[in-house]
Amino acid sequence: MHMNNRQAIRALILKDIRSVTSSVQLWLPMLIVPLIIGILVPSAMLWAASRVNLHSISNLNVVLDTLDKLIQSGQLPSLATMTTDNQRIVYFLGLYMFAPLFLIIPVMASSILTANSFAGEKERKTLEGLLFTPMSMSTLFKGKVLAALIPSLLLSWVTFIIYGVIANILMYPIFGTLMFPNWNWIILILWVVPTCSLAVILLNVLISAKVRGFQEAYQLGGLVVLPLVALIAGQATGMLMIGPWMLLGTGAVLLLTSVVLLRLVTMWNRRQQLAESQI
């Protein structure tokens, strides 16, 4: 890559990030969602599960039944060695139940950032000027993708670190050792989250380049959350337990999907096509 290409990509990244940080309607949801689903809710549930008499709460009987099924099926053998229901439910919540929630964070952030890329340029009437700059289309797309990928990964990783600190603080008195993270979390954060972010970004770049406005692009891109809801439900009921091999395979599938989407992006989004889509 030539130096001028690096400078162009850096300028695009800074430009797109500034356009997001200058709008409270864009950056506020990107902070509130991780704060709620990645820190506040998991921390509150872990704190309650570690201190409350679980049998006094009727709604938790479903969770306790799920844990019994997991013990009987041998999917989580560690649960069988624990002496109290509080230990079992804290272990399940802290190391397994909340993991799928962390995929919502990069999906949400990536959707907002990439919906604001080409669709936002169209609304601001700046796309045409961008297309007639000397930079190549390859450089343009690299800048747009990195402008969404870098913030979404940083947001996911910072949320993961904060959650990990809180989880260890709450779990240490119960188990007498640091429990977080396990292999599921390490693979999720270092492999699945980056590949998921990249796939969602490329899909949203493709959508954003075709539609005419930010809201339309964001709504279409937000449909990616639906499979995650099913994944969370499966994990909560014990019907689908996410393990290291499943996570490795999921990341590989997402990476392959990204390769396919990248080819579609480069094939369908020519300079003339993008210029015509703004008319």
XYZ file of N, CA and C in Angstrom:
837
model
N 0.849 -1.198 0.000
C 0.000 0.000 0.000
C 0.884 1.249 0.000
N 0.649 2.186 -0.876
C 1.430 3.410 -0.938
C 1.061 4.322 0.224
N 1.976 5.230 0.508
C 1.757 6.142 1.628
C 0.504 6.981 1.434
N 0.244 7.424 0.188
C -0.924 8.254 -0.050
C -2.211 7.486 0.204
N -2.198 6.184 -0.061
C -3.363 5.361 0.250
C -3.578 5.261 1.755
N -2.486 5.103 2.499
C -2.602 5.048 3.955
C -3.170 6.364 4.496
N -2.683 7.450 3.958
C -3.172 8.755 4.405
C -4.645 8.939 4.067
N -5.046 8.479 2.876
C -6.450 8.593 2.474
C -7.338 7.756 3.379
N -6.895 6.520 3.690
C -7.673 5.644 4.570
C -7.776 6.247 5.970
N -6.648 6.797 6.457
C -6.662 7.423 7.782
C -7.616 8.612 7.804
N -7.604 9.396 6.740
C -8.493 10.565 6.671
C -9.957 10.135 6.634
N -10.259 9.057 5.890
C -11.631 8.555 5.837
C -12.090 8.059 7.206
N -11.209 7.333 7.895
C -11.548 6.817 9.220
C -11.866 7.966 10.172
N -10.989 8.955 10.216
C -11.201 10.097 11.114
C -12.457 10.865 10.737
N -12.702 11.004 9.435
C -13.890 11.729 8.962
C -15.165 11.026 9.398
N -15.234 9.706 9.203
C -16.442 8.960 9.567
C -16.642 8.918 11.073
N -15.558 8.777 11.819
C -15.683 8.749 13.280
C -16.156 10.104 13.796
N -15.627 11.182 13.222
C -16.081 12.527 13.635
C -17.557 12.732 13.330
N -18.028 12.207 12.198
C -19.437 12.384 11.844
C -20.358 11.662 12.821
N -19.860 10.559 13.413
C -20.648 9.829 14.402
C -20.587 10.529 15.754
N -19.385 10.900 16.194
C -19.241 11.514 17.513
C -19.873 12.899 17.587
N -20.098 13.523 16.442
C -20.727 14.850 16.441
C -22.241 14.769 16.561
N -22.801 13.568 16.454
C -24.259 13.399 16.534
C -24.609 12.549 17.751
N -25.289 13.151 18.719
C -25.664 12.419 19.936
C -26.626 11.276 19.622
N -27.417 11.410 18.563
C -28.352 10.354 18.185
C -27.637 9.100 17.700
N -26.392 9.228 17.274
C -25.628 8.082 16.807
C -24.784 7.472 17.920
N -24.018 8.315 18.647
C -23.092 7.733 19.618
C -23.750 7.345 20.935
N -24.883 7.984 21.298
C -25.515 7.651 22.572
C -26.008 6.206 22.621
N -26.719 5.708 21.579
C -27.113 4.281 21.614
C -25.913 3.340 21.648
N -24.800 3.749 21.020
C -23.617 2.905 21.007
C -22.996 2.768 22.393
N -23.283 3.697 23.286
C -22.803 3.610 24.659
C -23.833 3.000 25.596
N -25.112 3.322 25.377
C -26.159 2.847 26.277
C -26.354 1.345 26.163
N -26.388 0.815 24.938
C -26.630 -0.624 24.756
C -25.559 -1.471 25.434
N -24.256 -1.223 25.202
C -23.245 -2.009 25.929
C -23.319 -1.834 27.444
N -23.624 -0.614 27.882
C -23.720 -0.360 29.315
C -24.820 -1.207 29.957
N -25.953 -1.324 29.246
C -27.084 -2.068 29.811
C -26.891 -3.569 29.681
N -26.687 -4.054 28.432
C -26.672 -5.508 28.225
C -25.315 -6.137 28.521
N -24.254 -5.313 28.565
C -22.933 -5.878 28.801
C -22.403 -5.675 30.204
N -22.978 -4.702 30.940
C -22.450 -4.399 32.269
C -23.541 -4.403 33.339
N -24.538 -3.528 33.216
C -25.513 -3.352 34.296
C -26.364 -4.601 34.539
N -27.015 -5.105 33.482
C -27.894 -6.269 33.651
C -27.127 -7.514 34.097
N -26.021 -7.901 33.425
C -25.280 -9.072 33.896
C -24.758 -8.917 35.327
N -24.261 -7.732 35.668
C -23.730 -7.518 37.012
C -24.822 -7.628 38.064
N -25.986 -7.030 37.778
C -27.097 -7.101 38.725
C -27.574 -8.537 38.924
N -27.647 -9.297 37.827
C -28.102 -10.684 37.929
C -27.082 -11.553 38.657
N -25.802 -11.332 38.405
C -24.773 -12.086 39.124
C -24.790 -11.758 40.618
N -24.923 -10.486 40.929
C -24.971 -10.072 42.335
C -26.171 -10.709 43.041
N -27.350 -10.652 42.389
C -28.543 -11.228 42.995
C -28.420 -12.738 43.145
N -27.908 -13.416 42.118
C -27.787 -14.872 42.157
C -26.794 -15.346 43.218
N -25.827 -14.506 43.548
C -24.818 -14.905 44.528
C -25.272 -14.688 45.967
N -26.361 -13.920 46.153
C -26.754 -13.556 47.509
C -28.183 -13.910 47.898
N -29.034 -14.151 46.914
C -30.456 -14.384 47.189
C -30.728 -15.873 47.354
N -31.705 -16.192 48.186
C -32.183 -17.575 48.294
C -32.976 -17.890 47.030
N -32.373 -18.688 46.146
C -32.953 -18.894 44.824
C -34.303 -19.577 44.869
N -34.504 -20.470 45.823
C -35.773 -21.205 45.873
C -36.939 -20.319 46.305
N -36.626 -19.116 46.822
C -37.694 -18.191 47.223
C -38.210 -17.385 46.038
N -37.550 -17.511 44.888
C -37.953 -16.772 43.689
C -38.489 -17.774 42.673
N -39.794 -17.749 42.442
C -40.430 -18.763 41.599
C -39.938 -18.698 40.159
N -39.632 -17.489 39.669
C -39.208 -17.355 38.272
C -37.878 -18.046 37.983
N -37.084 -18.292 39.035
C -35.789 -18.916 38.827
C -35.865 -20.431 38.783
N -37.042 -20.978 39.065
C -37.178 -22.430 39.002
C -36.900 -22.959 37.593
N -37.257 -22.163 36.594
C -36.999 -22.568 35.211
C -35.499 -22.675 34.968
N -34.737 -21.703 35.483
C -33.287 -21.729 35.320
C -32.680 -22.909 36.057
N -33.167 -23.177 37.274
C -32.656 -24.312 38.053
C -32.960 -25.629 37.346
N -34.141 -25.726 36.728
C -34.479 -26.938 35.961
C -33.532 -27.088 34.769
N -33.206 -25.970 34.113
C -32.263 -26.011 32.997
C -30.897 -26.514 33.457
N -30.448 -26.045 34.612
C -29.157 -26.490 35.143
C -29.173 -27.980 35.462
N -30.296 -28.469 36.003
C -30.417 -29.905 36.285
C -30.315 -30.721 34.994
N -30.944 -30.219 33.925
C -30.872 -30.920 32.636
C -29.444 -30.937 32.102
N -28.736 -29.828 32.284
C -27.348 -29.753 31.813
C -26.448 -30.711 32.582
N -26.715 -30.863 33.877
C -25.942 -31.807 34.691
C -26.213 -33.241 34.253
N -27.499 -33.554 34.040
C -27.875 -34.912 33.655
C -27.351 -35.271 32.267
N -27.318 -34.287 31.378
C -26.848 -34.549 30.017
C -25.322 -34.544 29.912
N -24.657 -34.068 30.954
C -23.197 -34.038 30.948
C -22.609 -32.918 30.117
N -23.428 -31.933 29.700
C -22.915 -30.838 28.870
C -22.022 -29.886 29.665
N -22.336 -29.725 30.956
C -21.512 -28.898 31.836
C -21.147 -29.711 33.077
N -20.168 -30.598 32.979
C -19.828 -31.474 34.103
C -19.380 -30.718 35.342
N -18.874 -29.501 35.186
C -18.424 -28.721 36.339
C -19.565 -28.426 37.304
N -20.791 -28.336 36.784
C -21.931 -28.040 37.647
C -22.167 -29.136 38.674
N -21.878 -30.372 38.303
C -22.141 -31.501 39.204
C -21.246 -31.470 40.436
N -20.089 -30.801 40.342
C -19.156 -30.756 41.466
C -19.458 -29.620 42.430
N -20.406 -28.766 42.089
C -20.719 -27.612 42.940
C -21.766 -27.988 43.970
N -21.625 -27.426 45.161
C -22.436 -27.863 46.298
C -23.731 -27.082 46.477
N -23.819 -25.870 45.941
C -25.018 -25.056 46.151
C -25.594 -24.599 44.814
N -26.888 -24.302 44.847
C -27.551 -23.783 43.649
C -27.017 -22.403 43.285
N -26.630 -21.619 44.297
C -26.069 -20.299 44.015
C -24.782 -20.411 43.194
N -23.930 -21.366 43.555
C -22.706 -21.573 42.783
C -23.022 -21.958 41.351
N -23.978 -22.872 41.196
C -24.315 -23.351 39.848
C -24.860 -22.235 38.969
N -25.790 -21.459 39.511
C -26.422 -20.440 38.671
C -25.457 -19.288 38.388
N -24.615 -18.921 39.356
C -23.617 -17.877 39.113
C -22.623 -18.343 38.055
N -22.192 -19.590 38.137
C -21.261 -20.160 37.153
C -21.884 -20.153 35.760
N -23.143 -20.588 35.665
C -23.832 -20.647 34.374
C -24.054 -19.250 33.802
N -24.511 -18.334 34.648
C -24.768 -16.976 34.167
C -23.473 -16.283 33.753
N -22.478 -16.327 34.621
C -21.261 -15.563 34.398
C -20.411 -16.052 33.246
N -20.377 -17.378 33.033
C -19.467 -17.931 32.039
C -20.157 -18.421 30.766
N -21.484 -18.546 30.786
C -22.167 -19.084 29.607
C -23.360 -18.241 29.150
N -24.267 -17.937 30.056
C -25.533 -17.308 29.685
C -25.342 -15.944 29.016
N -24.425 -15.143 29.536
C -24.290 -13.773 29.037
C -23.425 -13.664 27.787
N -22.727 -14.723 27.430
C -21.806 -14.642 26.285
C -22.493 -14.216 24.982
N -23.648 -14.796 24.607
C -24.274 -14.372 23.343
C -24.680 -12.903 23.324
N -24.935 -12.323 24.519
C -25.312 -10.916 24.565
C -24.205 -10.027 24.010
N -22.959 -10.479 24.156
C -21.841 -9.650 23.723
C -21.705 -9.608 22.203
N -22.420 -10.461 21.493
C -22.434 -10.358 20.036
C -23.360 -9.234 19.566
N -24.330 -8.874 20.417
C -25.236 -7.788 20.050
C -24.478 -6.463 19.992
N -23.459 -6.316 20.830
C -22.730 -5.043 20.903
C -22.017 -4.721 19.589
N -21.177 -5.620 19.041
C -20.542 -5.280 17.757
C -21.527 -5.194 16.607
N -22.591 -6.011 16.646
C -23.601 -5.949 15.582
C -24.284 -4.591 15.586
N -24.672 -4.136 16.787
C -25.341 -2.843 16.902
C -24.414 -1.705 16.491
N -23.189 -1.722 17.016
C -22.251 -0.641 16.699
C -21.899 -0.630 15.213
N -21.649 -1.811 14.659
C -21.304 -1.897 13.235
C -22.445 -1.415 12.358
N -23.673 -1.750 12.741
C -24.834 -1.333 11.952
C -24.981 0.177 11.935
N -24.796 0.804 13.097
C -24.911 2.264 13.165
C -23.809 2.939 12.351
N -22.584 2.453 12.533
C -21.442 3.096 11.877
C -21.492 2.955 10.358
N -21.837 1.758 9.882
C -21.839 1.568 8.432
C -23.091 2.139 7.778
N -24.207 2.154 8.518
C -25.393 2.815 7.961
C -25.139 4.301 7.772
N -24.249 4.829 8.618
C -23.903 6.240 8.501
C -22.836 6.493 7.430
N -22.286 5.418 6.847
C -21.206 5.605 5.882
C -21.738 6.146 4.560
N -22.115 5.262 3.631
C -22.579 5.731 2.326
C -23.955 6.377 2.403
N -24.871 5.764 3.198
C -26.215 6.347 3.313
C -26.142 7.727 3.955
N -25.290 7.852 4.981
C -25.120 9.153 5.614
C -24.511 10.174 4.661
N -23.565 9.730 3.838
C -22.959 10.624 2.836
C -24.021 11.116 1.853
N -24.937 10.216 1.490
C -25.991 10.609 0.556
C -26.895 11.670 1.172
N -27.267 11.466 2.454
C -28.146 12.425 3.110
C -27.466 13.782 3.267
N -26.165 13.762 3.526
C -25.427 15.014 3.705
C -24.985 15.621 2.372
N -25.307 14.922 1.260
C -24.955 15.383 -0.083
C -23.433 15.509 -0.270
N -22.700 14.633 0.369
C -21.235 14.681 0.265
C -20.676 13.482 -0.498
N -21.525 12.540 -0.892
C -21.026 11.333 -1.559
C -20.421 11.643 -2.918
N -21.081 12.526 -3.654
C -20.588 12.821 -5.006
C -19.180 13.413 -4.958
N -18.948 14.335 -4.038
C -17.618 14.916 -3.902
C -16.594 13.872 -3.501
N -17.003 12.924 -2.654
C -16.100 11.858 -2.219
C -15.747 10.938 -3.381
N -16.717 10.678 -4.232
C -16.492 9.763 -5.358
C -15.554 10.361 -6.409
N -15.503 11.685 -6.484
C -14.669 12.312 -7.497
C -13.286 12.699 -6.979
N -12.959 12.224 -5.779
C -11.593 12.405 -5.293
C -10.671 11.419 -6.016
N -9.350 11.647 -5.999
C -8.432 10.771 -6.738
C -8.287 9.374 -6.161
N -8.777 9.128 -4.958
C -8.590 7.813 -4.343
C -9.346 6.733 -5.113
N -8.807 5.523 -5.088
C -9.451 4.395 -5.761
C -10.647 3.914 -4.954
N -11.537 3.146 -5.599
C -12.686 2.578 -4.898
C -12.235 1.604 -3.815
N -11.129 0.890 -4.068
C -10.593 -0.026 -3.064
C -10.197 0.725 -1.795
N -9.536 1.837 -1.970
C -9.136 2.655 -0.818
C -10.355 3.206 -0.100
N -11.341 3.630 -0.876
C -12.570 4.168 -0.289
C -13.262 3.137 0.592
N -13.412 1.901 0.094
C -14.100 0.869 0.862
C -13.275 0.415 2.057
N -11.959 0.355 1.900
C -11.115 -0.005 3.041
C -11.281 1.010 4.170
N -11.306 2.276 3.804
C -11.487 3.314 4.814
C -12.834 3.214 5.500
N -13.888 2.973 4.711
C -15.232 2.858 5.275
C -15.342 1.645 6.206
N -14.765 0.528 5.793
C -14.838 -0.685 6.615
C -14.063 -0.502 7.914
N -12.850 0.026 7.827
C -12.038 0.212 9.031
C -12.645 1.259 9.965
N -13.319 2.261 9.409
C -13.951 3.291 10.231
C -15.071 2.714 11.089
N -15.649 1.612 10.662
C -16.681 0.935 11.457
C -16.092 -0.178 12.310
N -15.095 -0.896 11.760
C -14.542 -2.063 12.457
C -13.784 -1.666 13.720
N -12.938 -0.668 13.622
C -12.098 -0.285 14.767
C -12.933 0.155 15.972
N -13.894 1.098 15.829
C -14.687 1.494 16.995
C -15.550 0.357 17.554
N -16.118 -0.485 16.675
C -16.976 -1.566 17.171
C -16.173 -2.582 17.973
N -14.945 -2.888 17.528
C -14.097 -3.806 18.280
C -13.661 -3.195 19.606
N -13.263 -1.928 19.585
C -12.856 -1.271 20.828
C -13.995 -1.232 21.838
N -15.195 -0.926 21.352
C -16.363 -0.881 22.236
C -16.639 -2.255 22.839
N -16.544 -3.304 22.016
C -16.781 -4.669 22.502
C -15.723 -5.084 23.509
N -14.466 -4.784 23.217
C -13.372 -5.213 24.100
C -13.373 -4.451 25.425
N -13.675 -3.157 25.388
C -13.747 -2.382 26.633
C -14.889 -2.896 27.507
N -16.045 -3.167 26.889
C -17.174 -3.713 27.641
C -16.818 -5.064 28.243
N -16.128 -5.901 27.475
C -15.692 -7.214 27.949
C -14.765 -7.080 29.154
N -13.819 -6.163 29.117
C -12.887 -5.980 30.236
C -13.619 -5.517 31.494
N -14.519 -4.539 31.342
C -15.273 -4.052 32.498
C -16.138 -5.161 33.090
N -16.840 -5.907 32.210
C -17.660 -7.018 32.689
C -16.801 -8.069 33.382
N -15.632 -8.379 32.818
C -14.757 -9.382 33.403
C -14.297 -9.007 34.797
N -13.946 -7.732 34.992
C -13.525 -7.274 36.316
C -14.667 -7.424 37.318
N -15.862 -6.979 36.930
C -17.020 -7.065 37.828
C -17.376 -8.523 38.108
N -17.358 -9.368 37.063
C -17.697 -10.783 37.238
C -16.738 -11.466 38.203
N -15.450 -11.191 38.087
C -14.476 -11.804 38.996
C -14.649 -11.305 40.429
N -14.958 -10.018 40.575
C -15.197 -9.476 41.915
C -16.380 -10.174 42.578
N -17.452 -10.411 41.806
C -18.656 -11.040 42.361
C -18.500 -12.549 42.533
N -17.715 -13.189 41.667
C -17.589 -14.642 41.710
C -16.484 -15.132 42.646
N -15.502 -14.300 42.914
C -14.373 -14.740 43.743
C -14.797 -15.186 45.151
N -15.674 -14.434 45.861
C -16.071 -14.895 47.206
C -16.783 -16.248 47.200
N -17.411 -16.598 46.081
C -18.170 -17.851 46.005
C -17.259 -19.026 45.689
N -16.312 -18.833 44.772
C -15.482 -19.939 44.300
C -14.049 -19.905 44.860
N -13.640 -18.762 45.404
C -12.309 -18.665 45.975
C -11.198 -18.596 44.954
N -11.536 -18.339 43.716
C -10.546 -18.217 42.646
C -11.127 -17.362 41.531
N -10.250 -16.883 40.658
C -10.712 -16.098 39.513
C -11.296 -17.046 38.467
N -12.544 -16.840 38.099
C -13.259 -17.745 37.191
C -13.324 -17.236 35.758
N -13.183 -15.948 35.581
C -13.411 -15.334 34.270
C -12.091 -14.807 33.711
N -11.852 -15.002 32.388
C -12.693 -15.657 31.376
C -12.333 -17.125 31.231
N -13.258 -17.896 30.624
C -12.937 -19.265 30.223
C -12.667 -19.274 28.711
N -12.419 -20.466 28.154
C -12.072 -20.555 26.733
C -13.190 -20.039 25.834
N -14.449 -20.256 26.249
C -15.562 -19.743 25.447
C -15.454 -18.237 25.243
N -15.194 -17.534 26.327
C -15.123 -16.082 26.254
C -13.916 -15.612 25.450
N -12.774 -16.267 25.638
C -11.560 -15.872 24.914
C -11.760 -16.015 23.407
N -12.313 -17.165 22.999
C -12.557 -17.385 21.563
C -13.620 -16.422 21.045
N -14.649 -16.194 21.853
C -15.727 -15.285 21.451
C -15.183 -13.886 21.174
N -14.391 -13.363 22.099
C -13.938 -11.981 22.001
C -12.846 -11.802 20.952
N -11.924 -12.761 20.857
C -10.785 -12.603 19.967
C -11.023 -13.146 18.556
N -12.042 -14.000 18.376
C -12.255 -14.617 17.068
C -13.645 -14.335 16.529
N -14.681 -14.621 17.303
C -16.048 -14.494 16.787
C -16.459 -13.024 16.667
N -16.166 -12.224 17.680
C -16.559 -10.810 17.619
C -15.915 -10.090 16.430
N -14.588 -10.238 16.169
C -14.018 -9.579 14.978
C -14.614 -10.072 13.664
N -14.794 -11.404 13.513
C -15.348 -11.914 12.256
C -16.821 -11.534 12.101
N -17.551 -11.529 13.216
C -18.955 -11.104 13.166
C -19.044 -9.628 12.788
N -18.191 -8.807 13.395
C -18.185 -7.375 13.077
C -17.883 -7.145 11.603
N -16.884 -7.860 11.088
C -16.503 -7.679 9.691
C -17.635 -8.073 8.750
N -18.293 -9.212 9.036
C -19.397 -9.665 8.188
C -20.556 -8.667 8.212
N -20.898 -8.187 9.409
C -22.002 -7.231 9.535
C -21.654 -5.915 8.842
N -20.408 -5.493 8.983
C -19.979 -4.240 8.344
C -20.070 -4.344 6.833
N -19.564 -5.429 6.257
C -19.610 -5.586 4.806
C -21.051 -5.666 4.298
N -21.905 -6.380 5.057
C -23.315 -6.447 4.676
C -23.957 -5.066 4.715
N -23.649 -4.311 5.769
C -24.244 -2.988 5.905
C -23.660 -1.984 4.922
N -22.379 -2.135 4.583
C -21.801 -1.275 3.543
C -22.518 -1.520 2.224
N -22.790 -2.794 1.934
C -23.505 -3.146 0.711
C -24.906 -2.538 0.712
N -25.598 -2.676 1.846
C -26.951 -2.112 1.972
C -26.893 -0.588 1.919
N -25.952 -0.008 2.681
C -25.850 1.441 2.787
C -25.555 2.092 1.445
N -24.800 1.393 0.606
C -24.476 1.945 -0.712
C -25.652 1.885 -1.665
N -26.639 1.048 -1.381
C -27.775 0.870 -2.286
C -28.972 1.727 -1.910
N -29.210 1.912 -0.595
C -30.391 2.659 -0.168
C -30.097 4.150 -0.184
N -31.110 4.953 0.118
C -30.973 6.398 -0.036
C -30.842 7.155 1.280
N -31.042 6.486 2.416
C -30.987 7.210 3.686
C -30.492 6.356 4.832
N -30.080 7.039 5.923
C -29.514 6.361 7.079
C -30.516 5.428 7.733
N -31.744 5.907 7.967
C -32.736 5.111 8.679
C -33.050 3.813 7.938
N -33.187 3.900 6.628
C -33.472 2.709 5.826
C -32.327 1.714 5.921
N -31.096 2.206 5.835
C -29.925 1.334 5.918
C -29.822 0.691 7.292
N -30.062 1.478 8.346
C -29.943 0.955 9.714
C -31.013 -0.089 10.008
N -32.241 0.150 9.541
C -33.335 -0.802 9.787
C -33.087 -2.132 9.075
N -32.614 -2.061 7.829
C -32.320 -3.295 7.097
C -31.147 -4.036 7.731
N -30.108 -3.307 8.095
C -28.952 -3.933 8.715
C -29.260 -4.499 10.085
N -30.207 -3.896 10.796
C -30.562 -4.363 12.138
C -31.214 -5.722 12.175
N -31.661 -6.216 11.022
C -32.280 -7.542 10.982
C -31.293 -8.651 11.345
N -30.000 -8.335 11.319
C -28.977 -9.317 11.674
C -29.118 -9.743 13.136
N -29.742 -8.913 13.962
C -29.885 -9.218 15.390
C -30.808 -10.410 15.616
N -31.740 -10.662 14.699
C -32.734 -11.714 14.902
C -32.121 -13.098 15.152
N -31.122 -13.555 14.376
C -30.512 -14.847 14.694
C -29.855 -14.865 16.074
N -29.364 -13.715 16.526
C -28.750 -13.662 17.854
C -29.773 -13.860 18.953
N -30.988 -13.368 18.734
C -32.061 -13.571 19.712
C -32.362 -15.061 19.872
N -32.399 -15.780 18.744
C -32.622 -17.227 18.800
C -31.475 -17.933 19.516
N -30.258 -17.455 19.293
C -29.084 -18.036 19.952
C -29.148 -17.827 21.456
N -29.541 -16.628 21.889
C -29.662 -16.332 23.310
C -30.737 -17.197 23.951
N -31.879 -17.366 23.254
C -32.958 -18.199 23.774
C -32.511 -19.649 23.916
N -31.775 -20.150 22.926
C -31.283 -21.519 22.996
C -30.319 -21.730 24.144
N -29.455 -20.758 24.382
C -28.506 -20.850 25.490
C -29.229 -20.788 26.829
N -30.234 -19.926 26.946
C -30.960 -19.756 28.209
C -31.737 -21.004 28.592
N -32.266 -21.718 27.614
C -33.066 -22.911 27.897
C -32.233 -24.183 27.946
N -30.961 -24.075 27.615
C -30.115 -25.263 27.617
C -30.247 -26.109 26.368
N -31.054 -25.664 25.413
C -31.236 -26.434 24.179
C -30.004 -26.365 23.283
N -29.253 -25.255 23.402
C -28.058 -25.073 22.570
C -26.951 -24.511 23.449
N -26.003 -25.357 23.811
C -24.883 -24.903 24.620
C -23.705 -24.572 23.720
N -23.251 -23.346 23.810
C -22.140 -22.890 22.975
C -20.832 -23.366 23.596
N -20.044 -24.082 22.803
C -18.748 -24.563 23.244
C -17.632 -24.016 22.383
N -16.370 -24.270 22.764
C -15.235 -23.733 22.001
C -15.241 -24.133 20.529
N -15.551 -25.401 20.230
C -15.521 -25.839 18.833
C -16.626 -25.172 18.016
N -17.790 -24.975 18.639
C -18.875 -24.283 17.945
C -18.497 -22.836 17.661
N -17.824 -22.206 18.615
C -17.403 -20.821 18.419
C -16.343 -20.709 17.330
N -15.389 -21.638 17.328
C -14.368 -21.639 16.275
C -15.006 -21.822 14.899
N -15.969 -22.742 14.809
C -16.664 -22.975 13.547
C -17.505 -21.785 13.130
N -18.161 -21.142 14.107
C -18.971 -19.958 13.810
C -18.108 -18.842 13.253
N -16.936 -18.637 13.869
C -16.022 -17.612 13.367
C -15.542 -17.905 11.955
N -15.281 -19.194 11.671
C -14.832 -19.581 10.329
C -15.923 -19.320 9.295
N -17.172 -19.640 9.645
C -18.301 -19.391 8.740
C -18.465 -17.888 8.496
N -18.337 -17.097 9.558
C -18.461 -15.644 9.420
C -17.339 -15.070 8.556
N -16.138 -15.632 8.688
C -15.021 -15.167 7.864
C -15.259 -15.503 6.393
N -15.761 -16.706 6.122
C -16.087 -17.093 4.753
C -17.198 -16.200 4.193
N -18.190 -15.903 5.028
C -19.256 -14.993 4.625
C -18.702 -13.620 4.275
N -17.727 -13.169 5.051
C -17.106 -11.869 4.793
C -16.395 -11.845 3.446
N -15.729 -12.955 3.102
C -15.043 -13.039 1.812
C -16.053 -12.922 0.666
N -17.183 -13.625 0.789
C -18.232 -13.562 -0.238
C -18.803 -12.152 -0.336
N -19.097 -11.541 0.829
C -19.649 -10.187 0.839
C -18.666 -9.179 0.251
N -17.380 -9.378 0.522
C -16.376 -8.466 -0.015
C -16.358 -8.509 -1.541
N -16.490 -9.694 -2.102
C -16.537 -9.824 -3.560
C -17.786 -9.139 -4.123
N -18.916 -9.289 -3.436
C -20.149 -8.638 -3.877
C -20.014 -7.122 -3.814
N -19.404 -6.642 -2.720
C -19.219 -5.202 -2.564
C -18.389 -4.633 -3.707
N -17.285 -5.286 -4.019
C -16.395 -4.779 -5.078
C -17.012 -4.929 -6.468
N -17.890 -5.916 -6.648
C -18.537 -6.127 -7.954
C -19.677 -5.156 -8.197
N -20.481 -4.923 -7.148
C -21.714 -4.160 -7.330
C -21.551 -2.662 -7.128
N -20.539 -2.263 -6.411
C -20.443 -0.848 -6.057
C -19.321 -0.168 -6.830
N -19.588 0.108 -8.071
C -18.656 0.870 -8.889
C -18.917 2.364 -8.676
N -17.933 3.149 -9.055
C -18.044 4.599 -8.850
C -19.291 5.175 -9.535
N -19.553 4.742 -10.772
C -20.696 5.264 -11.510
C -22.008 4.817 -10.879
N -22.057 3.564 -10.391
C -23.269 3.062 -9.750
C -23.596 3.846 -8.491
N -22.579 4.143 -7.700
C -22.800 4.908 -6.479
C -23.255 6.338 -6.782
N -22.681 6.910 -7.795
C -23.079 8.267 -8.169
C -24.525 8.295 -8.626
N -24.933 7.279 -9.420
C -26.310 7.207 -9.899
C -27.289 6.947 -8.775
N -26.861 6.183 -7.743
C -27.785 5.868 -6.641
C -28.115 7.076 -5.811
N -27.339 8.152 -5.924
C -27.605 9.360 -5.152
C -28.643 10.236 -5.822
N -28.871 9.999 -7.093
C -29.807 10.851 -7.840
C -31.236 10.596 -7.409
